């Protein structure tokens, strides 16, 4: 299956081609969408893997290092997550040319259900945000990471930006794919190539 999609790694400011010396571009050879995903059914299992056309050099001397996968039963409730992306800086506003990040507390499943109800929020999701609003992912950030710095000073991928109601509204957290629930699926496809520990 042929794709025109490309992946840019090591990028920071996407409208400047010479800004970093370690930017790597790869073609997407295959897109593997989770078999349970359906836009018609609540955006559940909103996750996919991209197989690149050739390997990416990774390692401690390089700027590009892989993020760690969580344990399949890991619970990030109460942790502070860092969400990053090049999306809009306000609801339906202009996108950012520079990678932006913000810090949001990850809420419990009960808190998320109390906001969205069980019809919209499933056990395959987590939500994060501050009560007063103003810190959130937005349009154009979808698929981006919600990462947590673990006790071992490693970044762990807790969630993927999935959906929300507006951006940064008070008492309306953003909703993310709960990556812990998909670790076994990811490892089955990737051959458990979790190399994040090789620092």
Steps between C-alpha positions, in 0.01 A plus 500: 500500500652834393487806723611856426520570873836587649633517854741768618707414808715738704291797385429812709409789270345348192513806274880528528679221311846569644411558864626165632778288354343172605161510329424166332228446240349159432222379272214307655499145363193378687229637730362250748174629649375318808238243390245626756518863387188657356426870475134406531549337840618768742857532365586188697838334426614819323854370442714395204859399434711627211760275343776709343677416175839471672634492857570818697836527679429525872731521795638701789728712279214596270226756541230245417425250776192280535248560775433212743178301487306471827427172673167356384350560846663839567272766649603864454222654710639800691816524289584815306502431127680704235303536177680635194426579139488751217122548518285810543582728791127575547174335391505508119790749516828502309731201528845541651819470295696421817442192714297605805447316828288541811460312826165350600401282797363157403158442653342182633260295289216608735578869444510451122171309497337770714584755228430299183276211609553133416344547157800706384779400738618137496750299703745533209533875566654732757434870545715786622458869569480776759165610642553864403575402139755663273733199474408239242570340167313646203426448130814379323642332812315170443722195533758697699648372824384543857820404678581453867846522656535182706695453823789358300525830304362338189221641288206261474222526240183515712261618228443620145298812423159376384203736548351777709217750526657824390852571624598602851146559625454514879407162656528334155813283486651371176456132419786268409548140391602293802823358356541247784198313363670454162856406602450131420359586155794735435757242612341223294536709185839655572657182635534661843768739370475723804849651502430795727727363774812522284622838620 
